Amino acid sequence: SLIMSTPSFAYAVEDQVAVITFDIEGEAVNTLSPSISQEFEALMTKAAADTSAKAIVFVSGKKDSFIAGAKIDFLATIKT
């Protein structure tokens, strides 16, 4: 059953398995960005504390891909 959702992820527990679905609303593909990492961290914290879940599975809500890359403007901010 659905426990939590964000603009990019849904979190549910089914048969003691936490299912995190990556599906950015309004986008044809899932891409990485700073806001995605914040949402993902919040969901991982939730999953780690969820005593009803014994495992975690990540799935894509997009039909043909999981992650198609990262936002170009986000990549431009990364310094090496």
Short mmCIF file of N, CA and C in Angstrom, two decimals:
data_model
loop_
_atom_site.label_atom_id
_atom_site.label_comp_id
_atom_site.label_asym_id
_atom_site.label_seq_id
_atom_site.Cartn_x
_atom_site.Cartn_y
_atom_site.Cartn_z
N SER A 1 0.84 -1.19 0.00
CA SER A 1 0.00 0.00 0.00
C SER A 1 0.88 1.25 0.00
N LEU A 2 0.42 2.29 -0.68
CA LEU A 2 1.16 3.54 -0.79
C LEU A 2 1.25 4.20 0.57
N ILE A 3 2.47 4.54 0.96
CA ILE A 3 2.71 5.16 2.25
C ILE A 3 3.10 6.62 2.10
N MET A 4 3.89 6.91 1.06
CA MET A 4 4.43 8.27 0.91
C MET A 4 4.68 8.52 -0.57
N SER A 5 4.48 9.76 -1.00
CA SER A 5 4.86 10.11 -2.36
C SER A 5 5.43 11.51 -2.39
N THR A 6 6.29 11.75 -3.37
CA THR A 6 6.90 13.05 -3.62
C THR A 6 6.65 13.34 -5.10
N PRO A 7 7.08 14.49 -5.61
CA PRO A 7 6.88 14.75 -7.04
C PRO A 7 7.58 13.74 -7.96
N SER A 8 8.59 13.03 -7.43
CA SER A 8 9.36 12.14 -8.30
C SER A 8 9.35 10.68 -7.87
N PHE A 9 8.89 10.39 -6.67
CA PHE A 9 8.95 9.03 -6.16
C PHE A 9 7.65 8.65 -5.45
N ALA A 10 7.40 7.35 -5.42
CA ALA A 10 6.33 6.81 -4.60
C ALA A 10 6.95 5.71 -3.74
N TYR A 11 6.49 5.60 -2.51
CA TYR A 11 7.00 4.60 -1.57
C TYR A 11 5.83 3.77 -1.07
N ALA A 12 5.96 2.47 -1.23
CA ALA A 12 4.93 1.56 -0.76
C ALA A 12 5.60 0.33 -0.17
N VAL A 13 4.88 -0.39 0.68
CA VAL A 13 5.39 -1.65 1.21
C VAL A 13 4.41 -2.74 0.81
N GLU A 14 4.95 -3.78 0.16
CA GLU A 14 4.16 -4.92 -0.28
C GLU A 14 4.87 -6.19 0.17
N ASP A 15 4.20 -7.01 0.96
CA ASP A 15 4.77 -8.28 1.43
C ASP A 15 6.15 -8.09 2.05
N GLN A 16 6.29 -7.11 2.91
CA GLN A 16 7.51 -6.77 3.64
C GLN A 16 8.64 -6.27 2.74
N VAL A 17 8.30 -5.81 1.54
CA VAL A 17 9.28 -5.24 0.63
C VAL A 17 8.90 -3.79 0.35
N ALA A 18 9.82 -2.89 0.65
CA ALA A 18 9.62 -1.48 0.33
C ALA A 18 9.86 -1.32 -1.17
N VAL A 19 8.89 -0.76 -1.87
CA VAL A 19 9.01 -0.53 -3.30
C VAL A 19 9.07 0.98 -3.53
N ILE A 20 10.20 1.43 -4.06
CA ILE A 20 10.39 2.85 -4.37
C ILE A 20 10.31 2.98 -5.89
N THR A 21 9.30 3.71 -6.35
CA THR A 21 9.09 3.90 -7.78
C THR A 21 9.56 5.30 -8.18
N PHE A 22 10.51 5.34 -9.11
CA PHE A 22 11.05 6.60 -9.62
C PHE A 22 10.24 6.98 -10.85
N ASP A 23 9.50 8.10 -10.77
CA ASP A 23 8.61 8.50 -11.87
C ASP A 23 8.36 10.01 -11.77
N ILE A 24 9.21 10.80 -12.42
CA ILE A 24 9.08 12.26 -12.35
C ILE A 24 7.81 12.69 -13.05
N GLU A 25 6.94 13.37 -12.30
CA GLU A 25 5.67 13.83 -12.83
C GLU A 25 5.87 14.77 -14.02
N GLY A 26 5.12 14.55 -15.10
CA GLY A 26 5.14 15.45 -16.24
C GLY A 26 6.35 15.33 -17.14
N GLU A 27 7.23 14.38 -16.89
CA GLU A 27 8.43 14.21 -17.72
C GLU A 27 8.37 12.88 -18.46
N ALA A 28 8.90 12.86 -19.67
CA ALA A 28 8.90 11.63 -20.46
C ALA A 28 9.91 10.61 -19.94
N VAL A 29 11.00 11.12 -19.33
CA VAL A 29 12.04 10.25 -18.78
C VAL A 29 12.44 10.74 -17.39
N ASN A 30 13.06 9.87 -16.62
CA ASN A 30 13.59 10.24 -15.32
C ASN A 30 15.03 10.73 -15.50
N THR A 31 15.36 11.87 -14.90
CA THR A 31 16.71 12.41 -14.94
C THR A 31 17.13 12.80 -13.53
N LEU A 32 18.44 12.84 -13.31
CA LEU A 32 18.97 13.21 -12.01
C LEU A 32 19.10 14.72 -11.88
N SER A 33 18.87 15.22 -10.66
CA SER A 33 19.02 16.65 -10.37
C SER A 33 19.17 16.79 -8.86
N PRO A 34 19.56 17.97 -8.37
CA PRO A 34 19.68 18.15 -6.92
C PRO A 34 18.38 17.86 -6.16
N SER A 35 17.25 18.27 -6.69
CA SER A 35 15.98 18.03 -5.98
C SER A 35 15.67 16.54 -5.92
N ILE A 36 16.04 15.81 -6.95
CA ILE A 36 15.84 14.35 -6.95
C ILE A 36 16.66 13.72 -5.84
N SER A 37 17.89 14.15 -5.66
CA SER A 37 18.73 13.56 -4.62
C SER A 37 18.16 13.83 -3.23
N GLN A 38 17.56 14.99 -3.02
CA GLN A 38 16.95 15.29 -1.73
C GLN A 38 15.73 14.41 -1.47
N GLU A 39 14.90 14.23 -2.49
CA GLU A 39 13.74 13.35 -2.35
C GLU A 39 14.18 11.91 -2.10
N PHE A 40 15.21 11.47 -2.84
CA PHE A 40 15.70 10.10 -2.70
C PHE A 40 16.25 9.86 -1.30
N GLU A 41 17.00 10.83 -0.79
CA GLU A 41 17.56 10.70 0.57
C GLU A 41 16.44 10.59 1.61
N ALA A 42 15.40 11.38 1.47
CA ALA A 42 14.26 11.31 2.40
C ALA A 42 13.59 9.95 2.36
N LEU A 43 13.44 9.40 1.16
CA LEU A 43 12.82 8.08 1.03
C LEU A 43 13.71 6.98 1.59
N MET A 44 15.01 7.07 1.38
CA MET A 44 15.92 6.07 1.94
C MET A 44 15.92 6.12 3.47
N THR A 45 15.82 7.32 4.03
CA THR A 45 15.73 7.46 5.48
C THR A 45 14.44 6.81 5.97
N LYS A 46 13.35 7.04 5.26
CA LYS A 46 12.07 6.43 5.59
C LYS A 46 12.17 4.91 5.53
N ALA A 47 12.75 4.38 4.46
CA ALA A 47 12.87 2.94 4.29
C ALA A 47 13.74 2.31 5.38
N ALA A 48 14.82 2.97 5.74
CA ALA A 48 15.72 2.44 6.77
C ALA A 48 15.02 2.35 8.13
N ALA A 49 14.10 3.25 8.38
CA ALA A 49 13.39 3.27 9.67
C ALA A 49 12.11 2.44 9.66
N ASP A 50 11.71 1.95 8.50
CA ASP A 50 10.44 1.23 8.36
C ASP A 50 10.61 -0.22 8.80
N THR A 51 10.10 -0.54 9.96
CA THR A 51 10.25 -1.90 10.50
C THR A 51 9.37 -2.92 9.77
N SER A 52 8.41 -2.45 8.97
CA SER A 52 7.57 -3.38 8.22
C SER A 52 8.23 -3.85 6.93
N ALA A 53 9.36 -3.23 6.56
CA ALA A 53 10.05 -3.59 5.32
C ALA A 53 11.35 -4.33 5.64
N LYS A 54 11.53 -5.46 5.00
CA LYS A 54 12.74 -6.27 5.18
C LYS A 54 13.71 -6.12 4.01
N ALA A 55 13.25 -5.52 2.91
CA ALA A 55 14.07 -5.32 1.72
C ALA A 55 13.55 -4.09 0.98
N ILE A 56 14.38 -3.58 0.07
CA ILE A 56 14.00 -2.42 -0.74
C ILE A 56 14.21 -2.76 -2.22
N VAL A 57 13.23 -2.43 -3.04
CA VAL A 57 13.33 -2.60 -4.49
C VAL A 57 13.08 -1.24 -5.13
N PHE A 58 13.93 -0.90 -6.12
CA PHE A 58 13.77 0.33 -6.88
C PHE A 58 13.24 -0.03 -8.26
N VAL A 59 12.19 0.65 -8.68
CA VAL A 59 11.62 0.42 -10.01
C VAL A 59 11.37 1.77 -10.68
N SER A 60 11.23 1.73 -11.99
CA SER A 60 10.91 2.93 -12.75
C SER A 60 9.44 2.94 -13.10
N GLY A 61 8.85 4.11 -13.02
CA GLY A 61 7.48 4.28 -13.47
C GLY A 61 7.41 4.58 -14.96
N LYS A 62 8.58 4.73 -15.59
CA LYS A 62 8.64 4.99 -17.03
C LYS A 62 8.70 3.67 -17.77
N LYS A 63 8.04 3.59 -18.90
CA LYS A 63 7.92 2.33 -19.64
C LYS A 63 9.25 1.80 -20.16
N ASP A 64 10.07 2.66 -20.75
CA ASP A 64 11.24 2.17 -21.48
C ASP A 64 12.60 2.49 -20.87
N SER A 65 12.63 3.14 -19.71
CA SER A 65 13.93 3.49 -19.13
C SER A 65 13.83 3.64 -17.62
N PHE A 66 15.00 3.61 -16.97
CA PHE A 66 15.04 3.86 -15.54
C PHE A 66 15.52 5.29 -15.30
N ILE A 67 16.75 5.59 -15.70
CA ILE A 67 17.29 6.96 -15.63
C ILE A 67 17.90 7.27 -16.99
N ALA A 68 17.52 8.39 -17.55
CA ALA A 68 18.00 8.76 -18.89
C ALA A 68 19.17 9.73 -18.84
N GLY A 69 19.66 10.07 -17.67
CA GLY A 69 20.78 10.99 -17.55
C GLY A 69 20.54 12.00 -16.46
N ALA A 70 21.18 13.15 -16.62
CA ALA A 70 21.07 14.22 -15.63
C ALA A 70 20.76 15.53 -16.34
N LYS A 71 20.19 16.44 -15.61
CA LYS A 71 19.92 17.77 -16.16
C LYS A 71 21.26 18.43 -16.50
N ILE A 72 21.38 18.94 -17.69
CA ILE A 72 22.64 19.55 -18.15
C ILE A 72 23.05 20.70 -17.25
N ASP A 73 22.11 21.54 -16.84
CA ASP A 73 22.46 22.68 -15.98
C ASP A 73 22.97 22.18 -14.63
N PHE A 74 22.49 21.04 -14.16
CA PHE A 74 22.98 20.45 -12.92
C PHE A 74 24.43 19.98 -13.11
N LEU A 75 24.72 19.31 -14.22
CA LEU A 75 26.07 18.84 -14.47
C LEU A 75 27.05 20.00 -14.56
N ALA A 76 26.63 21.13 -15.09
CA ALA A 76 27.52 22.29 -15.22
C ALA A 76 27.95 22.84 -13.87
N THR A 77 27.19 22.57 -12.81
CA THR A 77 27.54 23.09 -11.49
C THR A 77 28.55 22.22 -10.75
N ILE A 78 28.78 21.01 -11.24
CA ILE A 78 29.70 20.08 -10.56
C ILE A 78 31.13 20.47 -10.84
N LYS A 79 31.91 20.59 -9.78
CA LYS A 79 33.32 20.93 -9.90
C LYS A 79 34.17 19.72 -9.52
N THR A 80 35.29 19.51 -10.24
CA THR A 80 36.15 18.39 -9.93
C THR A 80 37.40 18.85 -9.23
#
